[in-house]
Amino acid sequence: MSQPEKQSRTMLATILALAWPAMVEQALQTIVQYADSAMVGRLGVRAMAAVGLTTTVTWLTNAPLWAMGAGVLACIARAIGAKNLDRARSAAQQGIWLALIVGVAMTLITELAAPRLPGWLGAEPDIRQDGYLYFAILCAPLIFRALSYILGSALRASGDTRTPMLVNLGMNAINVLLNFLLIFPTRQVALAGAVFTVPGAGWGVVGAAIASAIAVTFSGAMMLYKVLSSPVLSPIKLKKRWDGEVMNSCVRVGLPVALQNIGVFGGQVAFSALVTSLGKTALATHSIALTAEQAFYIPGFGMQAAASTLSGSALGEGDEKKLDSVSRTILLVSMGLMTITGAILFAFPGFMMSIFTADAEVIAGGAKILRIVACSEPLYAAMIIFEGVFHGVGQTKYPFAVSLITMWGVRVLGTLICVRGLGLGLTAVWLCMVGDNVSRALLLGLRYFGGRWKRSLGFHQAA
């Protein structure tokens, strides 16, 4: 075997070693989301609509948490690439401070907004109470959610993608078990010819929210414990608890990501409000279809974790050739995998919808729009990886600008014209959503292959 072949195999092995735990973690989260939706779906269209009502607002709430995680990841990956472990530990310490600060702020904002939120979104009166309670309970432990996201990113940046996977496995097991006990009332269950009495609280939508809140509390506490006990990241022995220079570095990378996420998820809220105006059935169809498609993004988001970590490490090493090689390999693998998952989704959309509901109208409408989004999976994979690379090397401003333009200029404006101006339905809405994703992938691709972004990193040649 030639030396280039050995290097290629080694690089691919490294990519897969980082990516597979992240993929498993994504798969576990998707399974729990599926379980949540399937259990709530058995309560009827009204319950599904109440839960789906605030889904995009929950994404918006998570936006600053994900963003600060991206900032911490970039700082730690670069420090480890440069073999500066003290700086990596300091960045982990600042990550804990960020989680506490952002978590407290977001908890106050969401709990104050929760009672009015369903009305702001234009929800029908009969789902407003459940929608409000679900969102308020879900956001109560936001400090722990912040610890989970930000410190999970810190662990991944250190090359430890297995620990976040195992923590999320525990979180998901807790969530599913509590869903089973809290959503449904005490009931008789037949198994292998025997009948068992299964205890249950019968709290419905509120039970689903409590289960998720307890599970995420466990996840945040465990991520904190794992970082404090990590041989690479533990900041316990650091004399300096607050490092303004490192904190500024994390925030400088994370702030454009936060603005990007707020802009994108703010657009998602406006987008969701337009879907809500189409009625409960359309909202339930839309919400379930969004859940159903998540499984088919698992390869892309798993590979994104590897792209961010390895790109940041290559930058820390000052190795432009490695940066190009790693990022392009991950891009090709991700697009190939999501071409396969897109084909599967296109072939079996009705089956995916039937996992969550028995409503024939919802299944038929969801199958139609899932086929639309299935065709865009390869480009969606490219978009995910481009963002992962840019975030990993701290180049977050351009993705922010692109996301803002495509979300509001293509998705929201296009949906507004289709729904309010032309009187079109959910199919047109999802075409606008796909248009946003494809436009973003193309604009990020132009930036990536143009190569000029690398000059600001200290490299002298464009790709």
XYZ file of C-alpha atoms in Angstrom:
463
model
C 0.000 0.000 0.000
C 1.372 3.412 -0.973
C 1.917 6.190 1.579
C -0.951 8.386 0.227
C -3.317 5.400 0.485
C -2.239 4.770 4.078
C -2.796 8.433 4.916
C -6.237 8.391 3.287
C -7.253 5.295 5.247
C -5.941 6.774 8.488
C -7.835 10.001 7.891
C -11.059 8.143 7.065
C -10.665 6.025 10.207
C -10.224 9.204 12.280
C -13.308 10.790 10.707
C -15.425 7.714 11.379
C -14.088 7.378 14.937
C -15.336 10.898 15.669
C -18.502 10.655 13.600
C -20.018 7.339 14.652
C -20.671 8.271 18.309
C -22.195 11.564 17.124
C -24.379 9.621 14.675
C -25.473 7.238 17.413
C -26.217 10.244 19.626
C -28.315 11.808 16.867
C -30.067 8.480 16.325
C -30.880 8.188 20.025
C -32.261 11.717 20.125
C -34.353 10.967 17.051
C -35.682 7.741 18.557
C -36.778 9.640 21.658
C -38.369 12.335 19.516
C -40.154 9.586 17.628
C -41.294 7.982 20.887
C -42.491 11.356 22.219
C -44.420 12.134 19.052
C -45.850 8.615 18.721
C -47.101 8.616 22.316
C -48.567 12.116 22.088
C -49.956 11.226 18.653
C -52.105 8.549 20.281
C -53.843 11.346 22.202
C -55.216 12.828 18.956
C -54.758 15.720 16.525
C -55.390 18.341 19.214
C -52.519 17.071 21.398
C -50.195 16.794 18.381
C -50.997 20.359 17.378
C -50.418 21.640 20.939
C -46.963 20.049 21.093
C -46.062 21.055 17.536
C -47.206 24.637 18.145
C -44.085 25.653 20.088
C -41.536 23.361 18.427
C -39.920 26.140 16.409
C -39.920 28.474 19.431
C -38.073 25.773 21.363
C -35.483 25.720 18.565
C -35.225 29.510 18.906
C -34.750 29.129 22.664
C -31.932 26.654 22.091
C -30.201 28.926 19.564
C -27.911 30.817 22.007
C -27.005 27.535 23.716
C -25.946 25.857 20.460
C -24.088 29.012 19.462
C -22.018 29.250 22.626
C -21.297 25.537 22.223
C -19.914 26.271 18.754
C -17.693 29.018 20.171
C -16.321 26.781 22.918
C -15.798 23.918 20.446
C -13.783 26.108 18.059
C -11.559 27.447 20.857
C -10.876 24.033 22.386
C -10.266 22.268 19.046
C -7.812 24.962 17.968
C -6.020 24.885 21.346
C -5.680 21.111 21.265
C -4.406 21.238 17.674
C -1.752 23.688 18.879
C -1.045 21.393 21.901
C -1.997 24.171 24.355
C -3.898 22.169 26.990
C -4.026 24.995 29.528
C -5.965 27.109 27.049
C -8.260 24.179 26.283
C -9.009 23.778 29.995
C -9.612 27.499 30.351
C -12.062 27.384 27.428
C -13.909 24.524 29.153
C -14.086 26.645 32.322
C -15.492 29.585 30.363
C -17.994 27.172 28.832
C -19.359 26.446 32.316
C -19.728 30.173 32.990
C -21.439 30.685 29.634
C -23.893 27.868 30.350
C -24.846 29.418 33.692
C -25.175 32.962 32.351
C -27.069 32.106 29.167
C -29.160 29.448 30.924
C -30.434 31.825 33.610
C -31.176 34.592 31.076
C -33.082 32.279 28.724
C -35.072 30.736 31.593
C -36.333 34.170 32.666
C -37.237 35.174 29.101
C -39.072 31.957 28.223
C -41.052 31.665 31.456
C -42.263 35.258 31.135
C -43.242 34.736 27.494
C -44.837 31.277 27.870
C -48.414 32.297 28.870
C -48.759 34.642 25.879
C -46.895 32.563 23.309
C -49.774 30.451 21.886
C -51.790 33.615 21.260
C -48.843 35.305 19.561
C -48.517 32.297 17.260
C -52.188 32.502 16.299
C -53.133 29.136 17.823
C -56.770 28.101 18.009
C -58.215 28.584 21.528
C -58.659 24.871 22.297
C -54.898 24.125 22.115
C -53.532 27.247 23.785
C -53.513 25.959 27.384
C -51.711 22.710 26.545
C -49.283 24.570 24.273
C -48.433 27.050 27.036
C -47.941 24.393 29.730
C -45.819 22.198 27.467
C -43.466 25.062 26.582
C -43.225 26.439 30.144
C -42.330 23.062 31.665
C -39.897 22.235 28.869
C -37.997 25.496 29.427
C -37.865 25.336 33.247
C -34.486 23.468 33.345
C -32.783 25.595 30.670
C -29.629 25.917 32.792
C -29.167 22.152 32.537
C -29.933 22.206 28.824
C -27.236 24.884 28.433
C -24.744 22.723 30.344
C -25.663 19.755 28.170
C -25.182 21.569 24.840
C -22.125 23.675 25.674
C -20.165 21.093 27.656
C -21.124 18.362 25.198
C -19.491 20.522 22.518
C -16.410 20.907 24.725
C -16.061 17.137 25.056
C -16.472 16.630 21.290
C -13.822 19.275 20.620
C -11.373 17.275 22.746
C -12.012 14.257 20.515
C -14.326 12.584 23.039
C -17.551 11.992 21.134
C -18.318 8.788 23.030
C -19.113 10.427 26.387
C -21.838 12.742 24.995
C -23.281 9.690 23.226
C -23.464 7.692 26.480
C -24.903 10.616 28.440
C -27.575 11.079 25.817
C -28.303 7.352 25.898
C -29.094 7.705 29.607
C -31.123 10.865 29.023
C -33.167 9.230 26.290
C -33.851 6.115 28.358
C -35.130 8.293 31.207
C -37.283 10.293 28.794
C -38.933 7.261 27.190
C -39.586 5.550 30.535
C -41.119 8.671 32.072
C -43.186 9.301 28.941
C -44.632 5.809 29.300
C -45.498 6.446 32.951
C -46.630 10.071 32.816
C -48.500 10.523 29.518
C -51.027 7.683 29.820
C -53.314 6.684 32.725
C -53.073 3.365 34.544
C -54.059 0.692 32.037
C -54.149 -3.007 31.230
C -51.498 -4.258 28.801
C -51.554 -7.724 27.217
C -48.163 -9.330 26.642
C -47.447 -12.962 25.643
C -50.929 -14.053 26.653
C -50.753 -12.408 30.089
C -52.423 -9.171 31.184
C -50.461 -6.652 33.278
C -51.534 -3.476 35.031
C -49.211 -0.632 34.037
C -49.308 2.396 36.367
C -49.654 5.824 34.810
C -50.304 9.426 35.774
C -52.498 10.230 32.767
C -51.102 13.750 32.424
C -51.042 13.757 28.611
C -49.126 16.644 27.032
C -48.009 17.915 30.447
C -46.605 14.461 31.262
C -44.531 14.519 28.060
C -43.077 17.911 29.030
C -42.213 16.798 32.577
C -40.486 13.684 31.240
C -38.341 15.771 28.881
C -37.495 18.300 31.622
C -36.295 15.611 34.043
C -34.266 13.881 31.318
C -32.461 17.055 30.228
C -31.659 17.868 33.878
C -29.886 14.522 34.098
C -27.992 15.231 30.863
C -26.750 18.661 31.970
C -25.614 17.395 35.366
C -23.747 14.470 33.798
C -22.012 16.653 31.178
C -20.779 18.938 33.962
C -19.462 15.957 35.929
C -17.705 14.517 32.862
C -15.962 17.800 32.004
C -14.827 18.317 35.601
C -13.385 14.784 35.660
C -11.880 14.873 32.145
C -8.062 14.445 32.066
C -7.921 16.795 29.052
C -10.481 19.469 29.948
C -10.924 19.554 33.719
C -10.413 23.156 34.902
C -10.366 22.249 38.610
C -6.627 22.919 39.032
C -6.683 26.199 37.116
C -5.895 29.182 39.296
C -7.709 31.621 37.031
C -11.448 30.888 37.060
C -12.462 33.740 34.774
C -10.267 34.300 31.707
C -11.481 37.373 29.839
C -9.311 36.762 26.758
C -10.476 33.163 26.319
C -14.077 34.104 27.120
C -13.953 36.848 24.479
C -12.566 34.354 21.975
C -15.420 31.905 22.644
C -18.055 34.635 22.461
C -16.506 36.209 19.352
C -16.942 32.910 17.498
C -20.265 32.074 19.113
C -22.000 35.449 18.753
C -22.436 35.303 14.947
C -23.686 31.724 15.361
C -26.143 32.962 17.997
C -27.332 35.723 15.683
C -27.539 33.196 12.850
C -29.594 30.790 14.941
C -31.836 33.522 16.298
C -32.394 34.812 12.768
C -33.020 31.319 11.412
C -35.225 30.123 14.244
C -36.980 33.464 14.434
C -37.797 32.834 10.789
C -38.932 29.340 11.800
C -41.351 30.890 14.297
C -42.778 33.199 11.623
C -42.887 30.231 9.252
C -44.692 28.130 11.885
C -47.205 30.898 12.519
C -48.081 30.889 8.811
C -48.518 27.102 8.918
C -50.677 27.464 12.063
C -53.017 29.721 10.097
C -53.785 26.748 7.831
C -55.552 24.959 10.726
C -54.968 22.136 13.235
C -54.738 19.355 10.647
C -52.117 21.189 8.586
C -50.164 22.052 11.741
C -50.254 18.427 12.938
C -49.186 17.190 9.475
C -46.359 19.711 9.341
C -45.140 18.922 12.870
C -45.171 15.149 12.364
C -43.434 15.404 8.987
C -40.681 17.531 10.578
C -40.232 14.835 13.212
C -40.302 12.001 10.659
C -37.554 13.511 8.498
C -35.141 13.935 11.413
C -33.950 10.324 11.198
C -32.705 10.939 7.682
C -30.408 13.781 8.798
C -28.471 11.580 11.229
C -25.457 10.924 8.905
C -25.072 14.616 8.080
C -25.150 15.911 11.649
C -22.901 13.085 12.831
C -20.361 14.026 10.184
C -20.763 17.715 11.033
C -19.354 17.042 14.506
C -16.270 15.453 12.917
C -15.975 18.315 10.402
C -15.964 20.984 13.120
C -13.531 19.173 15.392
C -11.028 18.129 12.713
C -11.146 21.455 10.868
C -10.471 23.354 14.090
C -7.634 20.981 14.951
C -6.079 21.355 11.478
C -6.203 25.125 11.884
C -4.476 24.832 15.261
C -1.736 22.762 13.584
C -1.455 25.326 10.777
C -1.919 22.561 8.181
C -3.897 23.877 5.190
C -3.541 20.653 3.224
C -5.024 18.656 6.088
C -7.884 21.144 6.423
C -8.758 20.729 2.733
C -8.399 16.964 2.757
C -10.464 16.382 5.894
C -13.286 18.759 5.000
C -13.685 17.513 1.415
C -13.611 13.868 2.441
C -16.326 14.471 5.014
C -18.348 16.428 2.443
C -18.299 13.562 -0.074
C -19.099 10.888 2.515
C -21.978 12.911 3.963
C -23.541 13.649 0.587
C -23.284 9.979 -0.349
C -24.917 8.812 2.878
C -27.739 11.333 2.715
C -28.414 10.485 -0.921
C -29.149 6.977 0.329
C -31.315 8.163 3.239
C -33.154 10.551 0.917
C -33.980 7.654 -1.429
C -35.351 5.641 1.493
C -37.491 8.561 2.652
C -38.808 9.059 -0.874
C -39.752 5.373 -1.100
C -41.513 5.045 2.282
C -42.997 8.403 3.345
C -46.409 6.986 4.255
C -44.869 4.415 6.561
C -42.850 7.120 8.336
C -45.981 9.188 8.963
C -47.944 6.159 10.187
C -45.441 5.679 13.032
C -46.876 8.780 14.703
C -50.544 8.873 13.782
C -53.407 6.776 12.456
C -55.165 9.811 10.933
C -55.459 9.044 7.204
C -55.599 12.709 6.159
C -52.461 13.567 8.111
C -50.608 10.527 6.722
C -51.521 11.327 3.105
C -50.558 14.994 3.411
C -47.319 14.177 5.203
C -46.284 11.558 2.633
C -46.602 14.128 -0.131
C -44.408 16.748 1.517
C -41.824 14.203 2.711
C -41.238 13.171 -0.896
C -40.529 16.813 -1.720
C -37.893 17.218 0.980
C -36.333 13.800 0.218
C -35.106 15.115 -3.136
C -33.035 17.823 -1.440
C -31.191 15.575 1.042
C -27.778 15.575 -0.739
C -27.646 19.374 -0.853
C -28.846 19.573 2.737
C -25.896 17.337 3.660
C -23.533 19.731 1.900
C -25.033 22.687 3.760
C -24.549 20.951 7.120
C -20.896 20.135 6.422
C -20.035 23.585 5.053
C -21.449 25.117 8.248
C -19.538 22.594 10.373
C -16.234 23.467 8.704
C -16.758 27.217 8.949
C -17.821 27.000 12.598
C -14.880 24.721 13.438
C -12.344 27.278 12.187
C -14.206 30.241 13.684
C -15.503 31.612 10.350
C -19.064 32.250 11.534
C -20.017 35.634 10.051
C -20.639 34.510 6.464
C -22.881 31.550 7.409
C -24.817 33.979 9.614
C -25.439 36.390 6.724
C -26.373 33.601 4.295
C -28.776 31.962 6.755
C -30.514 35.256 7.466
C -30.962 36.051 3.774
C -32.246 32.632 2.709
C -34.493 32.067 5.742
C -36.302 35.396 5.526
C -35.927 36.058 1.807
C -36.790 32.578 0.529
C -38.620 30.597 3.220
C -40.621 33.198 5.144
C -41.317 35.647 2.309
C -42.058 32.807 -0.112
C -44.447 31.176 2.376
C -46.164 34.491 3.072
C -46.789 34.984 -0.645
C -47.975 31.403 -1.117
C -50.285 31.256 1.917
C -51.608 34.804 2.249
C -51.252 36.026 -1.329
C -51.997 32.940 -3.440
C -54.039 30.889 -0.973
C -51.860 27.804 -1.424
C -51.454 25.019 1.141
C -48.814 22.930 2.901
C -47.159 21.603 -0.262
C -46.213 25.115 -1.356
C -44.980 25.856 2.174
C -42.568 22.907 2.062
C -41.329 23.899 -1.390
C -40.361 27.242 0.140
C -38.571 25.404 2.960
C -36.615 23.279 0.491
C -35.786 26.405 -1.508
C -34.249 27.950 1.612
C -32.053 24.883 2.272
C -30.890 24.556 -1.341
C -30.091 28.281 -1.632
C -28.069 28.157 1.573
C -26.119 25.106 0.404
C -25.226 26.766 -2.905
C -24.112 30.055 -1.317
C -22.007 28.306 1.331
C -20.512 26.086 -1.375
C -19.455 29.100 -3.416
C -17.682 30.505 -0.377
C -16.001 27.215 0.516
C -14.693 26.354 -2.948
C -13.709 29.967 -3.631
C -11.042 29.563 -0.937
C -10.625 33.200 0.097
C -11.916 32.475 3.604
C -8.668 30.635 4.359
C -6.540 33.766 3.871
C -8.007 35.327 7.013
C -6.892 32.204 8.897
C -3.263 32.829 8.034
C -3.030 30.549 5.004
C -1.603 32.147 1.890
C -3.120 30.106 -0.911
C -6.756 29.825 -1.874
C -8.129 26.428 -2.721
